[in-house]
Coordinates of C-alpha atoms in Angstrom, one line a residue:
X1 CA 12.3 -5.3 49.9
X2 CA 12.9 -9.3 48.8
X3 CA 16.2 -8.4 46.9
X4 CA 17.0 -11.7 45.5
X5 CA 19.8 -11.1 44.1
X6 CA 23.2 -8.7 42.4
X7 CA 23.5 -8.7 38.8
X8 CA 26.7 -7.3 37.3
X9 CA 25.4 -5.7 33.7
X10 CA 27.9 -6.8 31.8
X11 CA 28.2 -3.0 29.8
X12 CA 27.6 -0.1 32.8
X13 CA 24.9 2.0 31.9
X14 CA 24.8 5.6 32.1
X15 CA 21.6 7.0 33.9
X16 CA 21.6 10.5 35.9
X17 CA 21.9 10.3 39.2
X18 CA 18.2 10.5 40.1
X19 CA 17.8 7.5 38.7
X20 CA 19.8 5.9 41.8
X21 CA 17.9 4.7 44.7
X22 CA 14.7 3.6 43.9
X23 CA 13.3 0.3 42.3
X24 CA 11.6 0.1 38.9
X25 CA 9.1 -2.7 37.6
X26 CA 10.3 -5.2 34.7
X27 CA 10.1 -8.4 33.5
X28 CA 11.0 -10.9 30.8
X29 CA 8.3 -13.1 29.3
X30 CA 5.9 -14.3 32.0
X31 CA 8.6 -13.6 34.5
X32 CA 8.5 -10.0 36.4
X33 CA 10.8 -8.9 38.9
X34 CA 11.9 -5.2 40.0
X35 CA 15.3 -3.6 39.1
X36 CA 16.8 -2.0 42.2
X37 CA 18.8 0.9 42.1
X38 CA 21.9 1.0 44.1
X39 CA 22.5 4.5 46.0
X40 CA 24.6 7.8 45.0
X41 CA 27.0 7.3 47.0
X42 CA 30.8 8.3 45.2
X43 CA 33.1 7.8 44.3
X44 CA 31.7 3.7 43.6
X45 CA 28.1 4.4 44.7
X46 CA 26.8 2.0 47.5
X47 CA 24.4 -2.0 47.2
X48 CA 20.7 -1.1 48.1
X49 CA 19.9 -2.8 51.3
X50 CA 19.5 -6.8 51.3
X51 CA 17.9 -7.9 54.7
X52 CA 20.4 -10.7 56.4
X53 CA 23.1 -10.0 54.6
X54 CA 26.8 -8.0 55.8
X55 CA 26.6 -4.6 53.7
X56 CA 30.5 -5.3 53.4
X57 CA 30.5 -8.0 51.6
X58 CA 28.6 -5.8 49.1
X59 CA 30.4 -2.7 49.3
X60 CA 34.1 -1.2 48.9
X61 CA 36.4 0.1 46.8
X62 CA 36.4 -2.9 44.9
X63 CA 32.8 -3.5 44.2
X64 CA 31.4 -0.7 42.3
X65 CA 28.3 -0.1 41.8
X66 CA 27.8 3.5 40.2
X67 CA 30.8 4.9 39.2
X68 CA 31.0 8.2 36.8
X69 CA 34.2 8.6 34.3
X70 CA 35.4 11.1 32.2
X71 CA 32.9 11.8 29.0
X72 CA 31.3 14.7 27.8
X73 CA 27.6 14.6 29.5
X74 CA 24.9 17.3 28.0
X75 CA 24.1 19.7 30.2
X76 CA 20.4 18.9 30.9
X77 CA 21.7 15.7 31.6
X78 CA 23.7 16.4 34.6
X79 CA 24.9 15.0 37.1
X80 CA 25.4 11.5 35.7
X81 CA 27.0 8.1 36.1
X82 CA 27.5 4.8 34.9
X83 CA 26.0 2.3 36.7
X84 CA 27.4 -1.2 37.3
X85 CA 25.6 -3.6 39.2
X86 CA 21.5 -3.8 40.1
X87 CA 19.8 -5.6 42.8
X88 CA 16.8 -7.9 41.4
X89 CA 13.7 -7.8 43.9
X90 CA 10.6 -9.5 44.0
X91 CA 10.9 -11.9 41.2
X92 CA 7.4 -13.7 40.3
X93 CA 7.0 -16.1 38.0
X94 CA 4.7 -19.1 36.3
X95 CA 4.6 -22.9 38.3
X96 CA 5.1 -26.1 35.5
X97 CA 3.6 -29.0 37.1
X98 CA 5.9 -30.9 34.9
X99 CA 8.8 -29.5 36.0
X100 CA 8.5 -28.1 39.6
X101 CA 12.1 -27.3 39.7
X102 CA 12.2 -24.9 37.5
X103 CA 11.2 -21.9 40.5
X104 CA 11.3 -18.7 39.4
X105 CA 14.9 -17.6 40.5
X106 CA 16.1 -20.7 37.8
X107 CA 13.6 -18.6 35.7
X108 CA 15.1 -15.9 36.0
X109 CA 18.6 -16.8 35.5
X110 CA 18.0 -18.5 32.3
X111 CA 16.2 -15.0 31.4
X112 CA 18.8 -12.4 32.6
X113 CA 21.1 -12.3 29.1
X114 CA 17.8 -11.9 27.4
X115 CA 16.6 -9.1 29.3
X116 CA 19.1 -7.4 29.1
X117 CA 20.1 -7.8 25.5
X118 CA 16.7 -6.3 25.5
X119 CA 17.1 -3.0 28.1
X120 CA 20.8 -2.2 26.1
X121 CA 18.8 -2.1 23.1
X122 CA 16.5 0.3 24.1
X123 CA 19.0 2.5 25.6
X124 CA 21.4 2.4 22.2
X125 CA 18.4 3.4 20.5
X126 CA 17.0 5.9 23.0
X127 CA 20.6 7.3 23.7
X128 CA 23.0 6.6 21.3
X129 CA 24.8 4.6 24.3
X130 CA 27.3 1.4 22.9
X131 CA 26.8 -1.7 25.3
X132 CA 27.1 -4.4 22.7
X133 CA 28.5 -6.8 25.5
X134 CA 30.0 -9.2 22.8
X135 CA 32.4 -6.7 21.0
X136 CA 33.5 -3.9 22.9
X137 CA 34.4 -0.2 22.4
X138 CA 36.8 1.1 24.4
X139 CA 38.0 4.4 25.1
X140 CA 41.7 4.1 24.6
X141 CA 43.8 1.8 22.6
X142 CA 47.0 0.5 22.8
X143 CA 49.4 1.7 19.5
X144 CA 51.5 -1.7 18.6
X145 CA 49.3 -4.1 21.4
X146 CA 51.9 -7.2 21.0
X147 CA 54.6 -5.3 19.0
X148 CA 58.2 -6.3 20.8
X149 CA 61.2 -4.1 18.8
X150 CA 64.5 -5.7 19.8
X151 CA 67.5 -3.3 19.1
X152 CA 67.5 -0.7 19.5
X153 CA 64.6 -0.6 21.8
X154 CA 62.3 2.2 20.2
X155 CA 60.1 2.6 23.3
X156 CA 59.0 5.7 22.1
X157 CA 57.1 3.9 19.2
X158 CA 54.3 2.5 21.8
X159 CA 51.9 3.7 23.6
X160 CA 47.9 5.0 24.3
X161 CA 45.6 6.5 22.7
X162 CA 42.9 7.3 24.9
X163 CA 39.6 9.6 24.0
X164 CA 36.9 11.3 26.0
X165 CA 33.6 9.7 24.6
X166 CA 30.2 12.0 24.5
X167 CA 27.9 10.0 26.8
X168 CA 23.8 10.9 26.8
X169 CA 22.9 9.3 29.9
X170 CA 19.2 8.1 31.0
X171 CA 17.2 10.3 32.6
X172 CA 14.8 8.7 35.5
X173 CA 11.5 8.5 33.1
X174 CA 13.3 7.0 30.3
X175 CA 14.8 4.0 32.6
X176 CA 11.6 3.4 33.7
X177 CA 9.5 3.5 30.1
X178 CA 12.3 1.2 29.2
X179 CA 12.4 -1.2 31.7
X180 CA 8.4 -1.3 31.0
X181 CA 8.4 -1.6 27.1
X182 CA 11.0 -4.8 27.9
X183 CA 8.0 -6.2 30.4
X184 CA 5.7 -6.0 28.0
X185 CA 7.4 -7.3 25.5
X186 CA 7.6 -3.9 23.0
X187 CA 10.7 -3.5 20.4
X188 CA 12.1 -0.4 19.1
X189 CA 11.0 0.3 15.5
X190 CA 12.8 -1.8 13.3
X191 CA 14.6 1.3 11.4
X192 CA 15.5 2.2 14.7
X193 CA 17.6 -0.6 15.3
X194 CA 19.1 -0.4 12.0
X195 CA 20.0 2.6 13.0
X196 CA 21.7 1.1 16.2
X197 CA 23.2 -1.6 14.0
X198 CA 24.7 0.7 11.7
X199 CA 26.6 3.3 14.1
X200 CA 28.0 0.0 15.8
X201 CA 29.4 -1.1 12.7
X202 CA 30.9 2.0 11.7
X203 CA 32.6 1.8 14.8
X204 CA 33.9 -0.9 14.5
X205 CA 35.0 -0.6 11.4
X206 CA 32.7 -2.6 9.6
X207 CA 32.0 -0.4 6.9
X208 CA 30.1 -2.3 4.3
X209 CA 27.7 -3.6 6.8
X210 CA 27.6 0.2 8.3
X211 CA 26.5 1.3 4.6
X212 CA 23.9 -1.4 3.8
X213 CA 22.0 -1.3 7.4
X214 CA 21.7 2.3 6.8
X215 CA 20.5 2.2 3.4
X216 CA 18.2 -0.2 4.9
X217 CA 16.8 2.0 7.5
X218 CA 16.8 5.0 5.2
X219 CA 14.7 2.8 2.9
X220 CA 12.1 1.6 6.0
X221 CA 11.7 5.2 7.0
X222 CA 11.4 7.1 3.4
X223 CA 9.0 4.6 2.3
X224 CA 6.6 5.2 5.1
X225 CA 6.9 8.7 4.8
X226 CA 6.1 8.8 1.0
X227 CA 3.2 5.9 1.1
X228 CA 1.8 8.6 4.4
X229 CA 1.4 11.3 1.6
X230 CA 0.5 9.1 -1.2
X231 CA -3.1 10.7 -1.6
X232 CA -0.8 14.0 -2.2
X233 CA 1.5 12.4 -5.2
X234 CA 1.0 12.7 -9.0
X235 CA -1.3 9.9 -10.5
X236 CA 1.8 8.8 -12.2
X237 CA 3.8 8.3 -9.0
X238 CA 1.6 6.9 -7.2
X239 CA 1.6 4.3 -10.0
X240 CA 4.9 3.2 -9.0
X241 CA 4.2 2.8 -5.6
X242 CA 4.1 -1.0 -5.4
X243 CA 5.3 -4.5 -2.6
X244 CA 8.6 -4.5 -4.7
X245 CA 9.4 -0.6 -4.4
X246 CA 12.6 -0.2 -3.2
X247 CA 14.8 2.7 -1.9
X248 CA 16.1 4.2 -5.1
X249 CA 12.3 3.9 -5.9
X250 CA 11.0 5.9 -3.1
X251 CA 13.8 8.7 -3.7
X252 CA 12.9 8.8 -7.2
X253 CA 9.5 9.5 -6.1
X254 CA 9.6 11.6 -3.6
X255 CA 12.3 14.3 -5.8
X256 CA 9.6 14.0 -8.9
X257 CA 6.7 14.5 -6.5
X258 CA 7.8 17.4 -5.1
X259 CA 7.5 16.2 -1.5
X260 CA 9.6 18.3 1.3
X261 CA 12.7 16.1 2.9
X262 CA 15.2 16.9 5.6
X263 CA 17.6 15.8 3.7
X264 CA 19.0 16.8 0.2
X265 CA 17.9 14.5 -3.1
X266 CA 21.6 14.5 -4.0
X267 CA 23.2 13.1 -0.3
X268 CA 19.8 10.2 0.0
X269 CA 21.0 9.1 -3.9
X270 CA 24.4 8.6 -2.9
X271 CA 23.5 6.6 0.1
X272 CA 21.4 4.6 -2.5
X273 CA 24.6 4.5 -4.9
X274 CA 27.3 3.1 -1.8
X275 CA 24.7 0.7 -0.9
X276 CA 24.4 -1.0 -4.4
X277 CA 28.5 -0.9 -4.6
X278 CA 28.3 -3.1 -1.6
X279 CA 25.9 -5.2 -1.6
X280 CA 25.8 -5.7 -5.7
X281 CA 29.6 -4.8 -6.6
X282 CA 31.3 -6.1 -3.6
X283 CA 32.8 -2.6 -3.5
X284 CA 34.8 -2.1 -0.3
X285 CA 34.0 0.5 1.1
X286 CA 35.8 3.2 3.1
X287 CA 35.1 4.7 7.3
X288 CA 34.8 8.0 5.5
X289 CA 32.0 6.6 3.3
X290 CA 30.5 4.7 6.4
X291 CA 30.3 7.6 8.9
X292 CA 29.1 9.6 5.3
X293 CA 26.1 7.2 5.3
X294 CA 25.4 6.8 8.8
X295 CA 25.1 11.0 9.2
X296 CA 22.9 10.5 6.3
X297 CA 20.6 8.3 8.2
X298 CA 20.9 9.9 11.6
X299 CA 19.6 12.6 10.2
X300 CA 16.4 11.6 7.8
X301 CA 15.5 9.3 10.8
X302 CA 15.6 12.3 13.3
X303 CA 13.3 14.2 11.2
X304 CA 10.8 11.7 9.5
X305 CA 11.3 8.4 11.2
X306 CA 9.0 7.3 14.1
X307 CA 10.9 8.5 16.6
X308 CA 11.7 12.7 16.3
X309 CA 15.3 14.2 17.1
X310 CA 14.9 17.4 19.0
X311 CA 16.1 20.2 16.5
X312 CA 18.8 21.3 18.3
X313 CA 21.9 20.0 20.0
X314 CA 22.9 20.8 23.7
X315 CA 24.6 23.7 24.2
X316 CA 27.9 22.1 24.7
X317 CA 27.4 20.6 21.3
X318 CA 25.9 17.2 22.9
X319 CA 24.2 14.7 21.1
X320 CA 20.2 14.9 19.9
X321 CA 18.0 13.2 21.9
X322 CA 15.0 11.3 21.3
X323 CA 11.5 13.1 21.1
X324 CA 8.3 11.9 21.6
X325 CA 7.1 9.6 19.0
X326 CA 5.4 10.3 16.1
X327 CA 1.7 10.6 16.3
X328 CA -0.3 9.2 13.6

């Protein structure tokens, strides 16, 4: 195979392991190329073969390429590992008369960030991964980063906080539907990443923005649901339906039509209620209030947004994972 050349993701990836080894179709725009996988091989996995070129260059300790770290992995999901680097094979692309430099490898570097900007959403939505590439998680965290005490010394006072994340990795269909909805040019449902938006925020803190993109998603996802059973409301609800309808419309509507929700009346309003202290009051909101409104979400989306949670967790108490979508 043509591998053209190693691209470090700049956010590892966690896939099961028989994801590794094999090479998957995908493309940006008019470019396509193929992802290749590099081998299981622990503990830093091993490059795929590139014709001509020293595998040790490409390999050791201190090139990784798959690596697996300490997180909590579902069961079903297992074995798993993060992967780290990708060989990029067979890259086609258009010709431009008018400008005949531009060959498809310049193609494809000016389309790399995009693509995968592109693949990490996907996975954040389809896993509940965090690869935003721009503002890292991490695991541990230094207590008192740039904190010096002078006398006495206090070294006690410093030190790490480190936690064990719960990780859903890919499993070898859902790499490959992914790297094919990003050829084709297919994005997640919008609520979806709201959805994505909002966990981000919450952890990083960012709780009014947490609060409002999950109002916002709640509101995408409860107003489909009630205009998809508006031949079953009350003449006088469906009267209210209308372009300007907004979330603490469709709530109202649903509760006074009757209709059956995942979630309690009650917790949907006060989602509605921190929202409009945020965005209308300038209310600051608290992480308590954030994570309050992102469960809130997570859990109307998993039941009536387009894509379906499973009903039950692992049985090590790992995350949902996605279901089929909807069918209409």
């Amino acid at each position: 195979m043509d591998v053209r050349a190693i691209f470090e993701l700049p956010v590892p990836i966690w896939v099961t392991r028989e994801t590794l080894g094999a090479s998957y179709p995908t493309g940006y725009g008019a470019l396509q190329f193929d992802i290749v996988m590099p081998h299981d091989h622990p503990p830093v996995g091993a490059p795929p073969a590139v014709p001509g070129i020293e595998m040790s260059t490409l390999s050791g300790e201190l090139v990784v390429w798959a690596q697996e770290y300490g997180a909590f992995i579902p069961e079903s999901r297992r074995p798993a590992t993060a992967v780290h680097r990708v060989g990029v094979a067979v890259v086609k692309g258009p010709t431009y008369d008018h400008r005949s430099w531009f060959t498809p490898d310049h193609q494809l570097a000016e389309s790399i960030d995009g693509w995968f900007d592109n693949v990490r959403t996907w996975v954040e939505v389809v896993t509940g991964q965090d690869l935003d590439p721009r503002h890292r998680v991490y695991d541990a965290e230094v207590v008192g980063a740039g904190l010096t005490f002078i006398e006495p010394p206090h070294e006690g006072a410093l030190g790490l906080v480190a936690a064990t994340p719960r990780v859903t990795p890919l499993h070898r269909s859902e790499w490959a539907e992914i790297l094919n909805y990003v050829q084709q040019g297919t994005e997640p449902p919008l609520e979806e990443v709201l959805s994505r938006d909002a966990r981000a925020a919450q952890r990083r803190n960012a709780n009014r923005r947490a609060i409002i993109d999950a109002a916002t998603a709640l509101e995408i996802a409860i107003g489909r649901h009630v205009r998809e059973h508006e031949a079953d409301l009350p003449e006088v609800q469906r009267r209210r339906l209308n372009t300007r309808s907004a979330l603490g419309d469709y709530i109202s509507i649903a509760k006074e039509s009757g209709l059956e929700l995942a979630v309690p009346i009650a917790q949907l309003r006060r989602l509605n209620r921190l929202r409009n202290d945020a965005a209308h009051r300038a209310a600051t909101a608290s992480n308590w209030e954030a994570g309050e409104a992102v469960q809130v979400m997570i859990e109307f989306l998993g039941a009536h947004g387009t894509y379906r949670r499973t009903g039950e967790g692992e049985p090590d108490g790992g995350e949902f994972v996605v279901a089929e979508p909807e069918s209409s």
